[in-house]
Each structure stands twice: as C-alpha cells, then as structure tokens.
Short mmCIF file of C-alpha atoms and ligand atoms in Angstrom, two decimals:
data_model
loop_
_atom_site.label_atom_id
_atom_site.label_comp_id
_atom_site.label_asym_id
_atom_site.label_seq_id
_atom_site.Cartn_x
_atom_site.Cartn_y
_atom_site.Cartn_z
CA UNK A 1 -32.78 -23.82 -12.66
CA UNK A 2 -34.16 -22.85 -16.00
CA UNK A 3 -33.73 -20.07 -18.52
CA UNK A 4 -36.26 -18.03 -16.52
CA UNK A 5 -33.70 -17.30 -13.75
CA UNK A 6 -32.58 -14.29 -15.74
CA UNK A 7 -30.52 -12.66 -13.00
CA UNK A 8 -28.80 -15.80 -11.78
CA UNK A 9 -25.52 -17.05 -13.20
CA UNK A 10 -24.90 -20.71 -12.59
CA UNK A 11 -21.29 -21.47 -11.73
CA UNK A 12 -20.36 -24.90 -13.06
CA UNK A 13 -16.95 -25.86 -11.73
CA UNK A 14 -14.93 -28.32 -13.83
CA UNK A 15 -11.65 -28.21 -11.82
CA UNK A 16 -12.00 -31.91 -11.03
CA UNK A 17 -12.83 -32.95 -14.58
CA UNK A 18 -11.38 -30.65 -17.26
CA UNK A 19 -8.95 -29.17 -14.71
CA UNK A 20 -7.66 -32.59 -13.83
CA UNK A 21 -7.01 -33.15 -17.57
CA UNK A 22 -4.23 -30.53 -17.34
CA UNK A 23 -0.95 -32.18 -18.30
CA UNK A 24 0.78 -33.61 -15.26
CA UNK A 25 -2.12 -33.37 -12.83
CA UNK A 26 -3.30 -36.52 -11.18
CA UNK A 27 -5.36 -36.23 -8.02
CA UNK A 28 -6.13 -39.17 -5.80
CA UNK A 29 -9.58 -39.71 -4.30
CA UNK A 30 -8.78 -38.01 -0.99
CA UNK A 31 -7.43 -34.94 -2.76
CA UNK A 32 -10.49 -34.75 -5.04
CA UNK A 33 -12.76 -34.96 -2.01
CA UNK A 34 -10.85 -32.19 -0.27
CA UNK A 35 -11.19 -29.94 -3.33
CA UNK A 36 -14.87 -30.83 -3.78
CA UNK A 37 -15.61 -29.94 -0.15
CA UNK A 38 -13.88 -26.60 -0.59
CA UNK A 39 -15.82 -25.97 -3.83
CA UNK A 40 -19.03 -26.60 -1.90
CA UNK A 41 -17.85 -24.08 0.76
CA UNK A 42 -17.09 -21.66 -2.04
CA UNK A 43 -20.68 -21.95 -3.18
CA UNK A 44 -20.40 -23.34 -6.74
CA UNK A 45 -23.72 -24.54 -8.15
CA UNK A 46 -22.43 -27.59 -10.00
CA UNK A 47 -19.31 -29.70 -9.45
CA UNK A 48 -18.27 -31.69 -12.47
CA UNK A 49 -16.57 -34.36 -10.44
CA UNK A 50 -15.04 -36.44 -13.26
CA UNK A 51 -15.51 -38.73 -16.22
CA UNK A 52 -16.59 -42.03 -14.59
CA UNK A 53 -16.03 -44.26 -17.63
CA UNK A 54 -12.43 -43.05 -17.99
CA UNK A 55 -11.02 -45.26 -15.22
CA UNK A 56 -11.93 -47.13 -12.08
CA UNK A 57 -10.17 -44.40 -10.08
CA UNK A 58 -12.24 -41.68 -11.72
CA UNK A 59 -15.44 -43.63 -11.13
CA UNK A 60 -14.64 -44.13 -7.41
CA UNK A 61 -13.69 -40.49 -6.92
CA UNK A 62 -16.94 -39.28 -8.52
CA UNK A 63 -18.90 -41.72 -6.42
CA UNK A 64 -17.08 -40.64 -3.22
CA UNK A 65 -17.90 -37.01 -3.98
CA UNK A 66 -21.52 -37.88 -4.74
CA UNK A 67 -21.74 -39.66 -1.37
CA UNK A 68 -19.80 -37.20 0.71
CA UNK A 69 -20.29 -33.66 -0.58
CA UNK A 70 -23.55 -31.88 -0.08
CA UNK A 71 -24.80 -28.60 -1.48
CA UNK A 72 -23.86 -28.43 -5.17
CA UNK A 73 -25.26 -30.57 -7.96
CA UNK A 74 -22.81 -33.40 -8.62
CA UNK A 75 -22.26 -33.93 -12.33
CA UNK A 76 -20.47 -36.65 -14.27
CA UNK A 77 -19.29 -36.45 -17.88
CA UNK A 78 -20.38 -39.08 -20.38
CA UNK A 79 -20.04 -39.85 -24.07
CA UNK A 80 -23.28 -40.83 -25.83
CA UNK A 81 -22.79 -44.63 -25.64
CA UNK A 82 -25.23 -46.45 -23.37
CA UNK A 83 -22.42 -47.99 -21.31
CA UNK A 84 -20.91 -44.55 -20.66
CA UNK A 85 -24.21 -43.08 -19.53
CA UNK A 86 -24.99 -46.04 -17.26
CA UNK A 87 -21.58 -45.85 -15.61
CA UNK A 88 -21.92 -42.15 -15.16
CA UNK A 89 -25.26 -42.57 -13.45
CA UNK A 90 -23.93 -45.33 -11.20
CA UNK A 91 -21.19 -42.92 -10.00
CA UNK A 92 -23.41 -39.88 -9.30
CA UNK A 93 -26.50 -41.67 -8.07
CA UNK A 94 -25.69 -41.30 -4.32
CA UNK A 95 -25.78 -37.49 -4.58
CA UNK A 96 -28.87 -35.57 -3.47
CA UNK A 97 -28.83 -33.59 -6.70
CA UNK A 98 -27.16 -35.01 -9.81
CA UNK A 99 -26.56 -34.22 -13.43
CA UNK A 100 -25.36 -36.20 -16.47
CA UNK A 101 -23.34 -34.20 -18.97
CA UNK A 102 -23.50 -35.91 -22.38
CA UNK A 103 -21.24 -34.77 -25.22
CA UNK A 104 -20.45 -35.59 -28.84
CA UNK A 105 -18.46 -33.59 -31.37
CA UNK A 106 -20.23 -31.73 -34.19
CA UNK A 107 -17.36 -30.14 -36.12
CA UNK A 108 -16.39 -31.55 -39.50
CA UNK A 109 -12.83 -32.23 -38.38
CA UNK A 110 -13.86 -34.12 -35.20
CA UNK A 111 -16.58 -36.12 -36.94
CA UNK A 112 -14.25 -37.17 -39.76
CA UNK A 113 -10.94 -37.71 -37.97
CA UNK A 114 -11.92 -38.62 -34.47
CA UNK A 115 -15.43 -40.08 -34.40
CA UNK A 116 -15.40 -41.40 -37.97
CA UNK A 117 -19.14 -40.83 -38.01
CA UNK A 118 -21.46 -39.24 -40.52
CA UNK A 119 -23.55 -36.24 -39.45
CA UNK A 120 -26.62 -38.47 -39.30
CA UNK A 121 -24.83 -40.93 -37.01
CA UNK A 122 -23.87 -38.03 -34.74
CA UNK A 123 -27.50 -36.92 -34.59
CA UNK A 124 -28.63 -40.42 -33.72
CA UNK A 125 -25.97 -40.71 -31.02
CA UNK A 126 -26.92 -37.39 -29.49
CA UNK A 127 -30.58 -38.41 -29.36
CA UNK A 128 -29.81 -41.81 -27.82
CA UNK A 129 -27.29 -40.54 -25.28
CA UNK A 130 -29.46 -37.68 -24.03
CA UNK A 131 -32.61 -39.84 -23.91
CA UNK A 132 -30.79 -42.52 -21.87
CA UNK A 133 -29.44 -39.92 -19.46
CA UNK A 134 -32.90 -38.40 -19.14
CA UNK A 135 -34.19 -41.81 -18.17
CA UNK A 136 -32.03 -41.52 -15.05
CA UNK A 137 -32.33 -37.85 -14.11
CA UNK A 138 -34.22 -34.73 -15.02
CA UNK A 139 -31.03 -32.71 -15.06
CA UNK A 140 -29.22 -33.44 -18.35
CA UNK A 141 -26.63 -31.23 -20.02
CA UNK A 142 -25.61 -31.65 -23.65
CA UNK A 143 -22.44 -30.34 -25.34
CA UNK A 144 -21.69 -30.36 -29.08
CA UNK A 145 -17.90 -30.65 -28.70
CA UNK A 146 -15.84 -28.21 -30.80
CA UNK A 147 -18.95 -26.06 -31.17
CA UNK A 148 -17.14 -22.90 -32.22
CA UNK A 149 -15.69 -24.70 -35.27
CA UNK A 150 -18.93 -26.55 -36.09
CA UNK A 151 -21.24 -25.68 -38.96
CA UNK A 152 -23.80 -23.48 -37.20
CA UNK A 153 -26.94 -24.98 -38.76
CA UNK A 154 -25.83 -28.52 -38.24
CA UNK A 155 -24.87 -27.82 -34.63
CA UNK A 156 -28.30 -26.27 -34.03
CA UNK A 157 -29.98 -29.35 -35.49
CA UNK A 158 -28.10 -31.54 -32.98
CA UNK A 159 -28.88 -29.13 -30.15
CA UNK A 160 -32.58 -29.23 -31.02
CA UNK A 161 -32.44 -33.03 -30.99
CA UNK A 162 -30.81 -32.83 -27.53
CA UNK A 163 -33.56 -30.53 -26.22
CA UNK A 164 -36.25 -32.67 -27.78
CA UNK A 165 -34.82 -35.70 -26.00
CA UNK A 166 -34.72 -34.00 -22.63
CA UNK A 167 -31.58 -31.89 -22.30
CA UNK A 168 -32.11 -29.01 -19.87
CA UNK A 169 -28.76 -27.27 -20.35
CA UNK A 170 -27.12 -26.63 -23.72
CA UNK A 171 -23.41 -26.01 -23.38
CA UNK A 172 -21.53 -24.51 -26.33
CA UNK A 173 -17.90 -25.53 -25.90
CA UNK A 174 -15.10 -23.55 -27.44
CA UNK A 175 -13.11 -26.74 -27.14
CA UNK A 176 -9.93 -25.50 -28.79
CA UNK A 177 -10.09 -21.85 -27.71
CA UNK A 178 -10.80 -20.73 -31.29
CA UNK A 179 -13.53 -18.25 -30.48
CA UNK A 180 -13.33 -14.45 -30.46
CA UNK A 181 -15.56 -12.72 -27.90
CA UNK A 182 -18.04 -10.94 -30.26
CA UNK A 183 -18.24 -13.91 -32.60
CA UNK A 184 -18.67 -16.48 -29.80
CA UNK A 185 -21.28 -14.31 -28.08
CA UNK A 186 -23.22 -14.03 -31.36
CA UNK A 187 -23.10 -17.80 -31.80
CA UNK A 188 -24.69 -18.28 -28.38
CA UNK A 189 -27.24 -15.59 -29.03
CA UNK A 190 -28.16 -17.21 -32.37
CA UNK A 191 -28.50 -20.64 -30.76
CA UNK A 192 -31.05 -19.15 -28.41
CA UNK A 193 -33.08 -17.79 -31.36
CA UNK A 194 -32.85 -20.97 -33.40
CA UNK A 195 -33.16 -23.83 -30.88
CA UNK A 196 -36.63 -23.98 -29.36
CA UNK A 197 -37.38 -25.08 -25.84
CA UNK A 198 -36.71 -24.33 -22.20
CA UNK A 199 -33.03 -24.71 -21.44
CA UNK A 200 -30.16 -22.89 -19.81
CA UNK A 201 -27.45 -21.85 -22.24
CA UNK A 202 -23.92 -22.42 -21.05
CA UNK A 203 -20.35 -21.47 -21.97
CA UNK A 204 -17.24 -23.64 -21.80
CA UNK A 205 -14.19 -21.80 -23.07
CA UNK A 206 -10.59 -22.89 -23.44
CA UNK A 207 -7.72 -20.47 -23.22
CA UNK A 208 -5.57 -21.29 -26.24
CA UNK A 209 -5.59 -17.66 -27.30
CA UNK A 210 -5.85 -16.28 -23.79
CA UNK A 211 -9.51 -15.46 -24.39
CA UNK A 212 -11.34 -17.98 -22.22
CA UNK A 213 -12.54 -15.44 -19.64
CA UNK A 214 -13.26 -12.77 -22.27
CA UNK A 215 -15.30 -15.27 -24.35
CA UNK A 216 -17.21 -16.50 -21.32
CA UNK A 217 -18.07 -12.97 -20.24
CA UNK A 218 -19.13 -11.98 -23.75
CA UNK A 219 -21.41 -15.00 -23.74
CA UNK A 220 -22.90 -13.96 -20.37
CA UNK A 221 -23.58 -10.56 -21.81
CA UNK A 222 -25.41 -12.13 -24.70
CA UNK A 223 -27.59 -14.36 -22.55
CA UNK A 224 -25.64 -17.34 -21.26
CA UNK A 225 -26.67 -18.18 -17.71
CA UNK A 226 -24.14 -20.93 -16.88
CA UNK A 227 -20.37 -20.56 -17.04
CA UNK A 228 -18.16 -23.60 -16.98
CA UNK A 229 -14.87 -22.68 -15.41
CA UNK A 230 -12.07 -23.97 -13.23
CA UNK A 231 -10.14 -22.69 -10.23
CA UNK A 232 -6.90 -21.02 -11.32
CA UNK A 233 -8.00 -21.51 -14.94
CA UNK A 234 -6.89 -25.18 -14.94
CA UNK A 235 -7.84 -27.39 -17.88
CA UNK A 236 -6.69 -29.09 -21.06
CA UNK A 237 -3.65 -27.38 -22.65
CA UNK A 238 -3.82 -23.63 -21.83
CA UNK A 239 -6.76 -24.28 -19.52
CA UNK A 240 -10.35 -23.17 -19.05
CA UNK A 241 -11.83 -19.88 -17.99
CA UNK A 242 -10.67 -19.02 -14.47
CA UNK A 243 -13.62 -19.19 -12.07
CA UNK A 244 -12.26 -16.44 -9.83
CA UNK A 245 -11.87 -14.05 -12.77
CA UNK A 246 -15.36 -14.68 -14.20
CA UNK A 247 -17.00 -14.29 -10.79
CA UNK A 248 -15.19 -11.12 -9.86
CA UNK A 249 -15.69 -9.55 -13.30
CA UNK A 250 -19.45 -10.11 -13.08
CA UNK A 251 -19.53 -8.81 -9.50
CA UNK A 252 -17.22 -5.82 -10.01
CA UNK A 253 -18.93 -4.79 -13.25
CA UNK A 254 -22.47 -5.66 -12.28
CA UNK A 255 -23.38 -2.29 -13.84
CA UNK A 256 -22.32 -3.73 -17.19
CA UNK A 257 -23.74 -7.21 -16.68
CA UNK A 258 -27.21 -5.91 -15.67
CA UNK A 259 -27.02 -6.91 -12.02
CA UNK A 260 -26.65 -10.63 -12.74
CA UNK A 261 -25.10 -12.52 -9.82
CA UNK A 262 -24.07 -15.92 -8.58
CA UNK A 263 -23.90 -17.72 -5.29
CA UNK A 264 -20.11 -17.70 -4.88
CA UNK A 265 -18.76 -16.74 -1.45
CA UNK A 266 -15.90 -14.75 -2.85
CA UNK A 267 -14.00 -14.56 0.46
CA UNK A 268 -13.22 -18.24 -0.12
CA UNK A 269 -11.56 -17.65 -3.54
CA UNK A 270 -7.97 -17.19 -2.37
CA UNK A 271 -8.12 -20.16 -0.04
CA UNK A 272 -9.61 -22.36 -2.78
CA UNK A 273 -6.94 -21.22 -5.22
CA UNK A 274 -4.17 -22.08 -2.74
CA UNK A 275 -5.65 -25.49 -2.00
CA UNK A 276 -5.98 -26.39 -5.70
CA UNK A 277 -2.47 -25.12 -6.39
CA UNK A 278 -0.99 -27.15 -3.52
CA UNK A 279 -2.78 -30.38 -4.39
CA UNK A 280 -2.23 -30.16 -8.19
CA UNK A 281 1.32 -28.86 -7.96
CA UNK A 282 0.41 -26.11 -10.44
CA UNK A 283 1.76 -22.78 -9.12
CA UNK A 284 -0.34 -19.64 -9.36
CA UNK A 285 1.50 -16.92 -11.24
CA UNK A 286 2.36 -13.96 -9.00
CA UNK A 287 0.43 -11.48 -11.11
CA UNK A 288 -2.63 -13.74 -11.60
CA UNK A 289 -5.85 -11.69 -11.43
CA UNK A 290 -7.81 -11.93 -8.19
CA UNK A 291 -5.84 -14.72 -6.48
CA UNK A 292 -2.19 -14.03 -7.43
CA UNK A 293 -0.02 -12.97 -4.54
CA UNK A 294 0.63 -9.60 -6.25
CA UNK A 295 -2.98 -8.96 -7.24
CA UNK A 296 -3.26 -6.36 -4.49
CA UNK A 297 0.42 -5.43 -4.14
CA UNK A 298 1.67 -1.94 -4.93
CA UNK A 299 5.31 -1.10 -5.53
CA UNK A 300 5.59 2.30 -7.19
CA UNK A 301 5.75 5.32 -4.94
CA UNK A 302 2.86 7.06 -6.66
CA UNK A 303 0.58 4.06 -6.36
CA UNK A 304 1.57 3.42 -2.74
CA UNK A 305 0.86 7.00 -1.83
CA UNK A 306 -2.54 6.79 -3.52
CA UNK A 307 -3.51 3.50 -1.86
CA UNK A 308 -2.34 4.65 1.59
CA UNK A 309 -4.56 7.72 1.27
CA UNK A 310 -7.51 5.95 -0.30
CA UNK A 311 -7.48 2.26 -1.34
CA UNK A 312 -9.82 2.74 -4.29
CA UNK A 313 -7.35 4.99 -6.11
CA UNK A 314 -5.62 1.88 -7.42
CA UNK A 315 -7.85 -1.04 -6.44
CA UNK A 316 -11.17 -1.97 -8.07
CA UNK A 317 -11.82 -4.83 -5.64
CA UNK A 318 -11.39 -5.05 -1.88
CA UNK A 319 -8.69 -7.70 -1.24
CA UNK A 320 -10.68 -8.90 1.79
CA UNK A 321 -13.62 -9.64 -0.49
CA UNK A 322 -11.60 -12.35 -2.27
CA UNK A 323 -9.86 -13.65 0.84
CA UNK A 324 -6.61 -11.79 0.20
CA UNK A 325 -6.61 -9.78 3.45
CA UNK A 326 -5.31 -6.26 3.00
CA UNK A 327 -3.64 -4.30 0.20
CA UNK A 328 0.08 -4.98 0.20
CA UNK A 329 2.66 -2.27 0.09
CA UNK A 330 5.75 -3.90 -1.38
CA UNK A 331 8.91 -1.98 -0.71
CA UNK A 332 11.23 -2.05 -3.67
CA UNK A 333 13.28 0.36 -5.68
CA UNK A 334 10.22 2.21 -6.97
CA UNK A 335 8.83 2.92 -3.53
CA UNK A 336 8.63 6.38 -2.07
CA UNK A 337 9.49 7.82 1.34
CA UNK A 338 5.78 7.99 2.27
CA UNK A 339 5.20 4.21 1.95
CA UNK A 340 8.58 3.46 3.47
CA UNK A 341 7.86 5.57 6.60
CA UNK A 342 4.35 4.11 6.82
CA UNK A 343 5.65 0.52 6.68
CA UNK A 344 8.26 1.25 9.36
CA UNK A 345 5.60 2.86 11.52
CA UNK A 346 3.42 -0.26 11.31
CA UNK A 347 6.48 -2.22 12.40
CA UNK A 348 6.90 0.06 15.42
CA UNK A 349 9.65 2.38 14.14
CA UNK A 350 8.44 5.96 14.06
CA UNK A 351 11.24 7.73 12.19
CA UNK A 352 11.34 11.32 11.10
CA UNK A 353 13.74 13.91 9.75
CA UNK A 354 17.40 12.95 9.47
CA UNK A 355 16.91 9.49 10.94
CA UNK A 356 14.29 8.70 8.33
CA UNK A 357 16.40 10.18 5.55
CA UNK A 358 19.43 8.14 6.59
CA UNK A 359 17.54 4.83 6.67
CA UNK A 360 15.62 5.66 3.48
CA UNK A 361 18.85 6.36 1.61
CA UNK A 362 20.29 2.99 2.63
CA UNK A 363 16.98 1.33 1.77
CA UNK A 364 17.08 2.77 -1.77
CA UNK A 365 20.61 1.58 -2.17
CA UNK A 366 19.68 -1.96 -1.11
CA UNK A 367 16.43 -1.97 -3.09
CA UNK A 368 18.41 -1.40 -6.26
CA UNK A 369 19.99 -4.77 -5.70
CA UNK A 370 17.27 -6.76 -3.97
CA UNK A 371 13.94 -7.07 -5.72
CA UNK A 372 11.67 -7.01 -2.70
CA UNK A 373 12.48 -6.09 0.86
CA UNK A 374 10.62 -7.99 3.55
CA UNK A 375 9.82 -6.83 7.09
CA UNK A 376 12.75 -8.86 8.32
CA UNK A 377 15.05 -7.04 5.87
CA UNK A 378 13.74 -3.68 7.08
CA UNK A 379 14.21 -4.62 10.71
CA UNK A 380 17.83 -5.49 10.03
CA UNK A 381 18.28 -2.29 8.05
CA UNK A 382 16.90 -0.11 10.84
CA UNK A 383 19.03 -1.98 13.40
CA UNK A 384 22.14 -1.40 11.28
CA UNK A 385 21.50 2.27 10.67
CA UNK A 386 19.93 3.32 13.93
CA UNK A 387 21.56 0.82 16.27
CA UNK A 388 24.10 3.33 17.51
CA UNK A 389 24.85 7.02 17.44
CA UNK A 390 28.22 6.65 15.82
CA UNK A 391 29.19 9.58 13.67
CA UNK A 392 30.63 7.87 10.64
CA UNK A 393 34.25 8.98 10.19
CA UNK A 394 34.93 6.23 7.68
CA UNK A 395 32.25 5.38 5.20
CA UNK A 396 32.33 2.65 2.61
CA UNK A 397 32.22 3.98 -0.93
CA UNK A 398 32.92 0.70 -2.68
CA UNK A 399 34.50 -2.69 -2.32
CA UNK A 400 35.58 -4.76 -5.31
CA UNK A 401 36.97 -8.24 -5.01
CA UNK A 402 38.51 -10.90 -7.12
CA UNK A 403 38.98 -14.52 -6.21
CA UNK A 404 38.21 -18.11 -7.00
CA UNK A 405 39.71 -21.57 -6.72
CA UNK A 406 42.87 -20.59 -8.61
CA UNK A 407 43.15 -16.88 -7.92
CA UNK A 408 44.46 -15.25 -4.76
CA UNK A 409 41.55 -13.39 -3.16
CA UNK A 410 42.14 -9.65 -3.55
CA UNK A 411 39.98 -6.72 -2.49
CA UNK A 412 40.13 -3.02 -3.30
CA UNK A 413 38.23 -0.68 -0.98
CA UNK A 414 37.43 2.97 -1.41
CA UNK A 415 36.49 4.81 1.80
CA UNK A 416 35.37 8.31 2.51
CA UNK A 417 37.10 9.87 5.48
CA UNK A 418 35.60 13.28 6.25
CA UNK A 419 35.39 14.10 2.55
CA UNK A 420 38.77 12.58 1.62
CA UNK A 421 38.91 9.39 -0.48
CA UNK A 422 41.10 6.57 0.82
CA UNK A 423 41.88 3.61 -1.39
CA UNK A 424 43.74 0.40 -0.60
CA UNK A 425 44.15 -3.06 -2.10
CA UNK A 426 45.03 -6.19 -0.13
CA UNK A 427 45.19 -9.95 -0.51
CA UNK A 428 43.69 -12.31 2.00
CA UNK A 429 42.76 -15.90 2.84
CA UNK A 430 39.34 -15.25 1.40
CA UNK A 431 37.51 -12.24 -0.01
CA UNK A 432 36.18 -11.14 3.38
CA UNK A 433 39.67 -11.37 4.83
CA UNK A 434 41.08 -9.41 1.87
CA UNK A 435 38.41 -6.69 2.30
CA UNK A 436 39.10 -6.31 6.02
CA UNK A 437 42.85 -6.13 5.39
CA UNK A 438 42.31 -3.46 2.70
CA UNK A 439 40.20 -1.46 5.18
CA UNK A 440 42.94 -1.72 7.82
CA UNK A 441 45.45 -0.45 5.26
CA UNK A 442 43.21 2.42 4.14
CA UNK A 443 42.39 3.56 7.72
CA UNK A 444 45.74 2.78 9.19
CA UNK A 445 44.06 1.17 12.18
CA UNK A 446 45.40 -2.24 13.11
CA UNK A 447 43.64 -4.71 15.33
CA UNK A 448 42.14 -8.17 15.37
CA UNK A 449 38.81 -9.52 14.21
CA UNK A 450 37.69 -11.71 17.12
CA UNK A 451 34.16 -12.85 16.34
CA UNK A 452 32.43 -13.11 12.99
CA UNK A 453 28.95 -14.43 12.16
CA UNK A 454 26.91 -14.06 9.05
CA UNK A 455 23.18 -14.82 8.85
CA UNK A 456 20.77 -14.65 6.02
CA UNK A 457 17.90 -12.29 6.88
CA UNK A 458 15.40 -14.08 4.64
CA UNK A 459 15.59 -17.03 2.25
CA UNK A 460 16.47 -16.94 -1.44
CA UNK A 461 19.57 -16.16 -3.44
CA UNK A 462 19.05 -12.42 -3.09
CA UNK A 463 18.67 -12.60 0.72
CA UNK A 464 20.31 -9.91 2.76
CA UNK A 465 23.47 -11.01 4.58
CA UNK A 466 23.58 -9.68 8.15
CA UNK A 467 27.18 -9.70 9.47
CA UNK A 468 27.89 -9.25 13.17
CA UNK A 469 31.53 -9.13 14.30
CA UNK A 470 33.84 -7.89 16.96
CA UNK A 471 37.02 -5.92 16.28
CA UNK A 472 39.66 -5.48 18.94
CA UNK A 473 42.35 -2.86 19.09
CA UNK A 474 44.80 -2.86 21.97
CA UNK A 475 42.42 -4.92 24.06
CA UNK A 476 39.44 -2.64 23.34
CA UNK A 477 36.78 -4.66 21.52
CA UNK A 478 33.81 -3.16 19.76
CA UNK A 479 30.89 -4.81 17.96
CA UNK A 480 30.06 -3.99 14.36
CA UNK A 481 27.13 -4.83 12.17
CA UNK A 482 26.66 -4.68 8.40
CA UNK A 483 23.96 -5.52 5.96
CA UNK A 484 24.03 -6.10 2.21
CA UNK A 485 22.94 -8.50 -0.47
CA UNK A 486 26.66 -9.21 -0.81
CA UNK A 487 28.47 -11.03 2.03
CA UNK A 488 31.81 -9.27 1.39
CA UNK A 489 30.16 -5.88 1.38
CA UNK A 490 28.14 -6.68 4.53
CA UNK A 491 31.40 -7.75 6.21
CA UNK A 492 33.18 -4.58 5.13
CA UNK A 493 30.32 -2.48 6.46
CA UNK A 494 30.33 -4.37 9.79
CA UNK A 495 34.10 -3.98 10.03
CA UNK A 496 33.90 -0.24 9.41
CA UNK A 497 31.01 0.05 11.87
CA UNK A 498 33.18 -1.46 14.62
CA UNK A 499 36.14 0.69 13.60
CA UNK A 500 34.06 3.88 13.72
CA UNK A 501 33.04 3.11 17.28
CA UNK A 502 36.64 2.68 18.22
CA UNK A 503 37.61 5.93 16.50
CA UNK A 504 34.83 7.71 18.35
CA UNK A 505 36.12 6.43 21.68
CA UNK A 506 39.63 7.39 20.75
CA UNK A 507 38.54 10.88 19.67
CA UNK A 508 36.50 11.44 22.80
CA UNK A 509 39.19 10.10 25.02
CA UNK A 510 36.63 7.97 26.81
CA UNK A 511 38.08 4.52 26.88
CA UNK A 512 35.35 2.49 28.63
CA UNK A 513 38.00 0.17 30.15
CA UNK A 514 40.24 2.79 31.65
CA UNK A 515 40.38 6.48 31.79
CA UNK A 516 44.16 6.18 31.84
CA UNK A 517 44.53 5.02 28.29
CA UNK A 518 43.27 7.66 25.95
CA UNK A 519 44.69 7.70 22.50
CA UNK A 520 46.40 4.37 22.94
CA UNK A 521 45.30 3.01 19.64
CA UNK A 522 48.13 2.21 17.38
CA UNK A 523 48.06 3.84 14.03
CA UNK A 524 50.23 3.16 11.09
O1 KIV B 1 -13.77 -28.66 -24.12
C1 KIV B 1 -14.72 -29.41 -24.32
O2 KIV B 1 -15.32 -29.47 -25.37
C2 KIV B 1 -15.14 -30.26 -23.21
C3 KIV B 1 -16.46 -30.94 -23.37
C4 KIV B 1 -16.42 -32.32 -22.86
C5 KIV B 1 -17.51 -30.12 -22.76
O3 KIV B 1 -14.48 -30.30 -22.17
ZN1 ZN B 2 -13.11 -28.55 -22.10
#
C-alpha cells in the first residue's frame, strides 16, 4: 500500500510488541499465536509480532506467527544495528508478506542520554539500518523515536534519509505521549510537505496524557494513512491508542473523516478484547469505550425509556456491530417502571397495575442497597412478592441488630400491623434468632421455626440473601420466604411471611389440617 490509497486506513496492530511491553504482561508462544490468529480474523493489516533481537522467546514467537498466521503482513521491530536487522528478518522470513520496522531516536534527550550519539551518527545509523532492511524486503518502516519531542528540521532530515534508503512507511511516534492533537497533526502534515517521496505516513501514540486516540485521529484527519494501535489500548506505561476506539471513531464519524475506512471486521472487536484481556491478565474497565461491559448499558430511567423506544436515542453505535450483542438495560436505583416492567416481561412475568406497583416498590427498596440487580435477583424478588396472595397483616418496617464475638446478639424490630406500629427488642443465640424472637414478641404469636435455609441469589458481597423457612404454630406449619441484601432482614421477612399465612388461616377459620380447630393459635 502506498500514499495513493487515500481512502484506506492501514491498521497496524502492536498488541504483541508494544502491548506486550505493558508492565506485568508476559505471553508465551502459544498465547501469542492465539492472539495473532484472532487479529488476523479481526482483519488487521499488519501484526507487529515482536522484537526478535530482544530474547530467544521473542524471536521464536515472531517466527511461529510468521509461519502460522496468514492474511496480515507480519512485522518485526529492529534497531538500526546490522545484527538486529538480520535477526528480525530471520524471524519474519517464513511469512507470505513481511515488514521490518527500523527505529532510532531523534530527540535531543534520547540522543544524549540514551544513545550517546551525535546527530550525524544517528543519521548514519538510520541510513544503514533502513538500507540493510531494504536489502531483505521491499516493505520497510522507519520510526524516529520520540518524534514529538524531536527538533522538527533534524527529524525531517533523518526521515528523508530513511526514504532515500528505501523506507516505504514513515511512522511518527509520540513515544512519551507528549503530543496535543492539533500540534501532533500539524507535525505530521508538515512532514508530508517537507519529506519528499512515496511513503505512507503513520501514527504511533502513547497515552500518558490520555490523548493517544485523540492524537491518532487528529493525525488521520491531517493525512496519516496508518494507525499503530493495540487492543484494549495496551502498551508501555499508560498504553497505546486503543484499536477498537480508533476504528469505531473513523467508522462512526466517517462524515468527518471523509469516508476513509479500514478492513477491520468490527463484530470481532469484543471477542478480541476479551481474549487479550484473559491472556494478558489486564482487565478491561467496565466503562471502556466500545468493548467495556457497560459500553451499551443503560441505567437511568430516562435513558432506558429512550433506548427501549428507539435504540439510537442514546446509542451512536449498534452493539451488535462490535460484537456486544444487544443494548443492556441494567436495573438499578435509577431505573424507571417502564424498563422494569419490560425486563420482567422478557423474563416471562407480565405484571400490571397493583402487582407491578408492589414488586416495583420492593425493587426500588432493594436497588438502593444493591448496585445492580441481575435476572436471578429479579426472579427471586417476583417469587417473594407474588408467590402467594397473603394480605400482609404484619409488615416489616425495620430491623436493627447488635452483636459480635463479645456482645449478646440483640435485635429491635418495628412492624406495621394494620396501621399500628409494634416495636419489640429481644436477645438471641445469633442475630437471626434475636430478630425472630423480637418478631414473636411484637406479634404475640408463639411457635417454632422448624426449617431454615439461606442461599445467595448471585455471587459477590452485595448478593441478595434468599431465606426459606418453615414456622409452626400448634402443629400448623407454613412456609415463608424473604429476600434482602442483609441476611437478618431476609430472615425477618421470611419469618413474617410465614406468620402472615398463619394469621390469614386463623382469620378465615380455614385450618387446612382440620376444620375443627379454628382459632386455636395461642396468642400472648
Ligand atoms: O513508542 C515508540 O516510540 C515505539 C517505537 C519503537 C515505534 O514503540
Ligand atoms: Zn511505542
């Protein structure tokens, strides 16, 4: 590809080279191959597979990718020294299409403190390295490292030398993330005017100021036709430009970028991101653009209502187009009745009127305490609220407990009994026992708790506790169920639920065991 492919953006993926330089990442050969195969499926144009001179492991991994992965150009990184270039070529030679990426720093600080070379030595090195690489392949990329802090005229002299010695791509690395979009874009634009020849101009931006994607896009707007980027924005320090963000920005705002496009199969983006995250051990932040798990999740009632009516009210990309399936309606404390009813409907519960209001009220109460409610939570909630037709005589207003290794467990409950408040405090063997005793005192109903199980509805420390128990009074046993983020409260709810059933039977005089025993419940 040359500078004449004006509408084509080359996606150069450096996940396996700069990305692998992220602190703490070390991929073995099998893992690198797996990622490279997925990158090929994703449709990247170039895979920078590694830095072959860096280690035997790096060399072998690059070579394995060159042998095993077809489709993209396989590129290896190399300093200017002859030995580096030779080793790089040896590693990439088996590939059908290969590129050598030669680099040397051109900033004052790098030349003085790192290379310990004069500007003339750097020029000579650039010429020699590029010429040697060109002896092996027609596809040679050159990077003046720390370009954005380099003296512009000197950098252009070096770039011209690179072109004159055969470089076909000139990459302008913002090595330390120092660039600002307008300034970086101008630098690339000015390179194009100053350095003569036929070459593709490329960006390589680091994210030290959080500007890697913005700088890369500004460069594209000013004429760059290759973007070096990495999946999930991996790379040295704060990382490189995130491939998924660059691609989706150019696609979504193709009006702004003049219709330029790339060969990425965007439906593979989420899968690629997950694979890279799993193999590198670097988590993807929840709110990460494009591939984060919340990138298409809506929590506030207004947004949910909008998206349920018409997805584009609050989404500029189709989640399916980046492999994220459907928009997600996350039920939490900001959600409205509309989204709540819709979610229940999709789960098979078609609630309306009072039934919906009753479950929605409990949902809001729970959502205040639990950040996100899953389908399993909702199922348990509906089962608790709609599982019977009990008219609640006793309702839990509050339960407060004290306890610990050296304190006697004590609970105070406040109940509502047909508009009247009942309060009682009791001690127990544990806080659940204390709460049940306090409820017995407040209601005046004695009896025995026969079965008690508590299960966690989902994982995590804020999981809902689902308590199922059986309460027996004078031989009449009734089940009760309660749900809360707090085990004691879930137990108190379950206890009251069972008690309300018993009260209903007592009030109706319909003892299911015997019609002879109405009103036989003992009351204190
Ligand atoms: O950031 C950088 O300058 C690099 C070069 C090797 C291109 O990664
Ligand atoms: Zn870099």
